[in-house]
Amino acid sequence: SLSAGSLDPNTTYYWQLYGRNFCGYTAGSDVMSFTTGGIDAPEVRVTAGTQEVLHSGTYTFEETMSGDETEVTFTISNDGSQPLELTGAGNLDQLAGGAGIFQITNDAEAVIQPRDSTNITVVFAPQSAGEFEETLSFTSNDADESPFIITLKGSGVAHPEMLVTYNYQDEDGNP
């Protein structure tokens, strides 16, 4: 008996057996495989680009000059086999803890079909230098990840000061 630990849904696994005794290893068996079944429920997954964002996790925006903005698209996927329902209107404007430094610029779909996804875009727009943090959350019918909570962090950076000096000299080098 062998315990393989946790396996990913809808994934094919391959293995091959070898025997060993005091003489060494035997030739391997034929390659065998099996495929796991799907999750018979909705299952939320959130990514920002190629980075997975975990439930109760943190996403840190790149440093942004005050007065500028940085935009990140979060993809909300349904890895389950049943529709994922984002409750609260499908409008994820549930940002808490800030003064509009982070803003959602579009609505997400209210229902995400199995193996489908929807996107939301969050803009980080600091108006001053400093560290900023807000919480993005949404509820769904995912049994173990609702509400899905993401801490958003960002650093506002002051524009560098520029010092301009001017030294006038005539053709003889006199000021």
PDB file of C-alpha atoms in Angstrom:
ATOM      1  CA  SER A   1       0.000   0.000   0.000  1.00  0.00           C
ATOM      2  CA  LEU A   2       1.261   3.471  -0.884  1.00  0.00           C
ATOM      3  CA  SER A   3      -0.141   6.835   0.100  1.00  0.00           C
ATOM      4  CA  ALA A   4       0.454   9.465  -2.568  1.00  0.00           C
ATOM      5  CA  GLY A   5      -0.634  12.421  -0.422  1.00  0.00           C
ATOM      6  CA  SER A   6      -2.850  15.073  -1.951  1.00  0.00           C
ATOM      7  CA  LEU A   7      -3.403  14.877  -5.685  1.00  0.00           C
ATOM      8  CA  ASP A   8      -4.542  17.581  -8.078  1.00  0.00           C
ATOM      9  CA  PRO A   9      -7.982  17.152  -9.668  1.00  0.00           C
ATOM     10  CA  ASN A  10      -8.251  16.316 -13.381  1.00  0.00           C
ATOM     11  CA  THR A  11      -4.583  15.331 -13.542  1.00  0.00           C
ATOM     12  CA  THR A  12      -2.964  12.248 -15.081  1.00  0.00           C
ATOM     13  CA  TYR A  13      -0.220  10.627 -12.996  1.00  0.00           C
ATOM     14  CA  TYR A  14       2.336   8.118 -14.344  1.00  0.00           C
ATOM     15  CA  TRP A  15       4.501   5.570 -12.523  1.00  0.00           C
ATOM     16  CA  GLN A  16       6.753   2.593 -13.137  1.00  0.00           C
ATOM     17  CA  LEU A  17       7.736  -0.210 -10.744  1.00  0.00           C
ATOM     18  CA  TYR A  18      11.197  -1.680 -10.206  1.00  0.00           C
ATOM     19  CA  GLY A  19      12.138  -4.657  -8.050  1.00  0.00           C
ATOM     20  CA  ARG A  20      15.347  -4.712  -6.013  1.00  0.00           C
ATOM     21  CA  ASN A  21      17.223  -7.382  -4.104  1.00  0.00           C
ATOM     22  CA  PHE A  22      20.874  -8.145  -3.235  1.00  0.00           C
ATOM     23  CA  CYS A  23      21.613  -8.638  -6.962  1.00  0.00           C
ATOM     24  CA  GLY A  24      20.376  -5.170  -7.944  1.00  0.00           C
ATOM     25  CA  TYR A  25      17.337  -3.815  -9.765  1.00  0.00           C
ATOM     26  CA  THR A  26      15.031  -5.615 -12.154  1.00  0.00           C
ATOM     27  CA  ALA A  27      13.860  -4.214 -15.448  1.00  0.00           C
ATOM     28  CA  GLY A  28      11.052  -1.746 -14.911  1.00  0.00           C
ATOM     29  CA  SER A  29       7.417  -2.623 -15.425  1.00  0.00           C
ATOM     30  CA  ASP A  30       5.329  -1.032 -18.123  1.00  0.00           C
ATOM     31  CA  VAL A  31       4.532   2.624 -17.433  1.00  0.00           C
ATOM     32  CA  MET A  32       1.143   2.836 -15.737  1.00  0.00           C
ATOM     33  CA  SER A  33      -1.141   5.812 -15.229  1.00  0.00           C
ATOM     34  CA  PHE A  34      -4.372   7.016 -13.705  1.00  0.00           C
ATOM     35  CA  THR A  35      -6.335  10.249 -13.893  1.00  0.00           C
ATOM     36  CA  THR A  36      -7.935  11.884 -10.887  1.00  0.00           C
ATOM     37  CA  GLY A  37     -11.508  13.087 -11.074  1.00  0.00           C
ATOM     38  CA  GLY A  38     -12.733  16.646 -10.844  1.00  0.00           C
ATOM     39  CA  ILE A  39     -13.919  18.521  -7.802  1.00  0.00           C
ATOM     40  CA  ASP A  40     -17.712  18.154  -7.618  1.00  0.00           C
ATOM     41  CA  ALA A  41     -18.136  21.685  -6.307  1.00  0.00           C
ATOM     42  CA  PRO A  42     -17.053  25.191  -7.240  1.00  0.00           C
ATOM     43  CA  GLU A  43     -13.395  25.900  -6.439  1.00  0.00           C
ATOM     44  CA  VAL A  44     -11.994  29.449  -6.540  1.00  0.00           C
ATOM     45  CA  ARG A  45      -8.423  30.251  -7.621  1.00  0.00           C
ATOM     46  CA  VAL A  46      -6.984  33.756  -7.938  1.00  0.00           C
ATOM     47  CA  THR A  47      -3.904  34.755  -9.915  1.00  0.00           C
ATOM     48  CA  ALA A  48      -2.168  38.016 -10.768  1.00  0.00           C
ATOM     49  CA  GLY A  49      -0.305  37.296 -13.988  1.00  0.00           C
ATOM     50  CA  THR A  50       1.459  33.985 -13.357  1.00  0.00           C
ATOM     51  CA  GLN A  51       1.528  34.488  -9.573  1.00  0.00           C
ATOM     52  CA  GLU A  52      -1.082  32.575  -7.594  1.00  0.00           C
ATOM     53  CA  VAL A  53      -2.658  34.658  -4.829  1.00  0.00           C
ATOM     54  CA  LEU A  54      -3.589  32.515  -1.865  1.00  0.00           C
ATOM     55  CA  HIS A  55      -6.710  32.874   0.265  1.00  0.00           C
ATOM     56  CA  SER A  56      -5.819  35.234   3.146  1.00  0.00           C
ATOM     57  CA  GLY A  57      -2.661  36.065   1.199  1.00  0.00           C
ATOM     58  CA  THR A  58      -0.943  39.305   0.279  1.00  0.00           C
ATOM     59  CA  TYR A  59      -0.283  40.933  -3.075  1.00  0.00           C
ATOM     60  CA  THR A  60       2.353  43.674  -3.130  1.00  0.00           C
ATOM     61  CA  PHE A  61       2.283  46.230  -5.925  1.00  0.00           C
ATOM     62  CA  GLU A  62       5.528  47.535  -7.375  1.00  0.00           C
ATOM     63  CA  GLU A  63       6.804  50.847  -5.996  1.00  0.00           C
ATOM     64  CA  THR A  64       4.866  53.680  -7.602  1.00  0.00           C
ATOM     65  CA  MET A  65       5.735  57.376  -7.789  1.00  0.00           C
ATOM     66  CA  SER A  66       3.221  59.606  -6.021  1.00  0.00           C
ATOM     67  CA  GLY A  67       0.740  60.925  -8.549  1.00  0.00           C
ATOM     68  CA  ASP A  68       1.320  57.908 -10.840  1.00  0.00           C
ATOM     69  CA  GLU A  69      -0.533  54.593 -10.873  1.00  0.00           C
ATOM     70  CA  THR A  70       0.170  50.888 -11.242  1.00  0.00           C
ATOM     71  CA  GLU A  71      -2.498  48.550 -12.626  1.00  0.00           C
ATOM     72  CA  VAL A  72      -2.765  44.818 -11.869  1.00  0.00           C
ATOM     73  CA  THR A  73      -5.286  42.377 -13.334  1.00  0.00           C
ATOM     74  CA  PHE A  74      -6.478  39.642 -10.998  1.00  0.00           C
ATOM     75  CA  THR A  75      -7.991  36.547 -12.628  1.00  0.00           C
ATOM     76  CA  ILE A  76     -10.644  34.710 -10.610  1.00  0.00           C
ATOM     77  CA  SER A  77     -10.933  31.144 -11.909  1.00  0.00           C
ATOM     78  CA  ASN A  78     -13.284  28.273 -11.168  1.00  0.00           C
ATOM     79  CA  ASP A  79     -11.286  25.020 -10.987  1.00  0.00           C
ATOM     80  CA  GLY A  80     -14.312  23.042  -9.831  1.00  0.00           C
ATOM     81  CA  SER A  81     -17.075  21.252 -11.708  1.00  0.00           C
ATOM     82  CA  GLN A  82     -20.005  23.404 -10.544  1.00  0.00           C
ATOM     83  CA  PRO A  83     -20.656  27.132 -11.220  1.00  0.00           C
ATOM     84  CA  LEU A  84     -18.845  29.544  -8.890  1.00  0.00           C
ATOM     85  CA  GLU A  85     -21.181  32.307  -7.748  1.00  0.00           C
ATOM     86  CA  LEU A  86     -19.605  35.561  -6.618  1.00  0.00           C
ATOM     87  CA  THR A  87     -22.160  36.979  -4.240  1.00  0.00           C
ATOM     88  CA  GLY A  88     -22.544  40.652  -3.561  1.00  0.00           C
ATOM     89  CA  ALA A  89     -23.444  41.599  -7.140  1.00  0.00           C
ATOM     90  CA  GLY A  90     -20.318  40.388  -8.897  1.00  0.00           C
ATOM     91  CA  ASN A  91     -19.042  43.907  -8.295  1.00  0.00           C
ATOM     92  CA  LEU A  92     -15.933  43.497  -6.181  1.00  0.00           C
ATOM     93  CA  ASP A  93     -15.779  47.011  -4.851  1.00  0.00           C
ATOM     94  CA  GLN A  94     -15.265  45.655  -1.369  1.00  0.00           C
ATOM     95  CA  LEU A  95     -12.046  47.442  -0.509  1.00  0.00           C
ATOM     96  CA  ALA A  96     -11.588  48.292   3.147  1.00  0.00           C
ATOM     97  CA  GLY A  97      -8.995  50.125   5.195  1.00  0.00           C
ATOM     98  CA  GLY A  98      -7.843  52.859   2.844  1.00  0.00           C
ATOM     99  CA  ALA A  99      -8.700  56.188   1.332  1.00  0.00           C
ATOM    100  CA  GLY A 100      -9.159  55.271  -2.298  1.00  0.00           C
ATOM    101  CA  ILE A 101      -5.468  54.537  -2.852  1.00  0.00           C
ATOM    102  CA  PHE A 102      -6.486  51.172  -4.384  1.00  0.00           C
ATOM    103  CA  GLN A 103      -9.415  51.174  -6.816  1.00  0.00           C
ATOM    104  CA  ILE A 104     -11.245  48.474  -8.754  1.00  0.00           C
ATOM    105  CA  THR A 105     -11.886  49.670 -12.296  1.00  0.00           C
ATOM    106  CA  ASN A 106     -14.259  46.979 -13.602  1.00  0.00           C
ATOM    107  CA  ASP A 107     -16.897  44.484 -12.484  1.00  0.00           C
ATOM    108  CA  ALA A 108     -16.324  40.751 -12.333  1.00  0.00           C
ATOM    109  CA  GLU A 109     -18.807  38.252 -13.727  1.00  0.00           C
ATOM    110  CA  ALA A 110     -21.310  37.211 -11.052  1.00  0.00           C
ATOM    111  CA  VAL A 111     -21.206  33.523 -12.102  1.00  0.00           C
ATOM    112  CA  ILE A 112     -18.083  31.727 -13.325  1.00  0.00           C
ATOM    113  CA  GLN A 113     -18.691  28.426 -15.086  1.00  0.00           C
ATOM    114  CA  PRO A 114     -16.406  25.413 -14.452  1.00  0.00           C
ATOM    115  CA  ARG A 115     -12.964  25.865 -16.059  1.00  0.00           C
ATOM    116  CA  ASP A 116     -13.725  29.511 -16.820  1.00  0.00           C
ATOM    117  CA  SER A 117     -12.560  32.790 -15.303  1.00  0.00           C
ATOM    118  CA  THR A 118     -13.251  36.503 -14.964  1.00  0.00           C
ATOM    119  CA  ASN A 119     -10.883  39.427 -14.471  1.00  0.00           C
ATOM    120  CA  ILE A 120     -10.843  42.438 -12.217  1.00  0.00           C
ATOM    121  CA  THR A 121      -8.351  45.258 -12.470  1.00  0.00           C
ATOM    122  CA  VAL A 122      -7.048  47.007  -9.364  1.00  0.00           C
ATOM    123  CA  VAL A 123      -5.210  50.314  -9.646  1.00  0.00           C
ATOM    124  CA  PHE A 124      -2.733  51.491  -6.997  1.00  0.00           C
ATOM    125  CA  ALA A 125      -2.577  55.304  -7.166  1.00  0.00           C
ATOM    126  CA  PRO A 126      -0.696  56.858  -4.245  1.00  0.00           C
ATOM    127  CA  GLN A 127      -0.928  60.631  -3.968  1.00  0.00           C
ATOM    128  CA  SER A 128       1.970  60.832  -1.519  1.00  0.00           C
ATOM    129  CA  ALA A 129       5.000  58.860  -0.389  1.00  0.00           C
ATOM    130  CA  GLY A 130       4.380  56.128   2.171  1.00  0.00           C
ATOM    131  CA  GLU A 131       3.237  52.565   2.776  1.00  0.00           C
ATOM    132  CA  PHE A 132      -0.385  51.731   1.955  1.00  0.00           C
ATOM    133  CA  GLU A 133      -2.559  48.706   2.693  1.00  0.00           C
ATOM    134  CA  GLU A 134      -6.152  47.748   1.972  1.00  0.00           C
ATOM    135  CA  THR A 135      -8.122  44.510   1.986  1.00  0.00           C
ATOM    136  CA  LEU A 136      -9.874  43.141  -1.083  1.00  0.00           C
ATOM    137  CA  SER A 137     -12.504  40.522  -0.324  1.00  0.00           C
ATOM    138  CA  PHE A 138     -15.336  38.758  -2.073  1.00  0.00           C
ATOM    139  CA  THR A 139     -17.758  36.035  -1.064  1.00  0.00           C
ATOM    140  CA  SER A 140     -18.732  33.026  -3.136  1.00  0.00           C
ATOM    141  CA  ASN A 141     -20.234  29.565  -2.882  1.00  0.00           C
ATOM    142  CA  ASP A 142     -16.757  27.979  -2.501  1.00  0.00           C
ATOM    143  CA  ALA A 143     -17.171  25.900   0.664  1.00  0.00           C
ATOM    144  CA  ASP A 144     -13.750  26.535   2.191  1.00  0.00           C
ATOM    145  CA  GLU A 145     -12.533  29.861   0.755  1.00  0.00           C
ATOM    146  CA  SER A 146     -15.326  32.327   1.323  1.00  0.00           C
ATOM    147  CA  PRO A 147     -14.874  35.109   1.895  1.00  0.00           C
ATOM    148  CA  PHE A 148     -11.707  35.169  -0.217  1.00  0.00           C
ATOM    149  CA  ILE A 149      -9.464  37.827   1.316  1.00  0.00           C
ATOM    150  CA  ILE A 150      -6.403  39.462  -0.237  1.00  0.00           C
ATOM    151  CA  THR A 151      -4.293  42.075   1.520  1.00  0.00           C
ATOM    152  CA  LEU A 152      -3.148  44.671  -1.016  1.00  0.00           C
ATOM    153  CA  LYS A 153       0.087  46.519  -0.216  1.00  0.00           C
ATOM    154  CA  GLY A 154       1.922  49.246  -2.039  1.00  0.00           C
ATOM    155  CA  SER A 155       4.686  51.795  -1.551  1.00  0.00           C
ATOM    156  CA  GLY A 156       4.260  55.344  -2.771  1.00  0.00           C
ATOM    157  CA  VAL A 157       7.580  56.949  -3.621  1.00  0.00           C
ATOM    158  CA  ALA A 158       8.222  60.706  -3.673  1.00  0.00           C
ATOM    159  CA  HIS A 159       9.438  62.235  -6.900  1.00  0.00           C
ATOM    160  CA  PRO A 160      13.128  63.014  -6.632  1.00  0.00           C
ATOM    161  CA  GLU A 161      13.990  66.661  -6.136  1.00  0.00           C
ATOM    162  CA  MET A 162      16.020  68.215  -8.879  1.00  0.00           C
ATOM    163  CA  LEU A 163      18.677  70.800  -8.176  1.00  0.00           C
ATOM    164  CA  VAL A 164      19.606  72.949 -11.129  1.00  0.00           C
ATOM    165  CA  THR A 165      22.650  75.163 -10.987  1.00  0.00           C
ATOM    166  CA  TYR A 166      23.869  77.492 -13.621  1.00  0.00           C
ATOM    167  CA  ASN A 167      27.365  78.844 -13.875  1.00  0.00           C
ATOM    168  CA  TYR A 168      27.768  81.501 -16.507  1.00  0.00           C
ATOM    169  CA  GLN A 169      31.222  82.285 -17.728  1.00  0.00           C
ATOM    170  CA  ASP A 170      32.197  84.554 -20.497  1.00  0.00           C
ATOM    171  CA  GLU A 171      34.660  83.489 -23.169  1.00  0.00           C
ATOM    172  CA  ASP A 172      37.555  84.452 -20.906  1.00  0.00           C
ATOM    173  CA  GLY A 173      36.263  82.241 -18.064  1.00  0.00           C
ATOM    174  CA  ASN A 174      35.000  85.146 -15.917  1.00  0.00           C
ATOM    175  CA  PRO A 175      31.714  84.719 -14.021  1.00  0.00           C
TER     176      PRO A 175
END
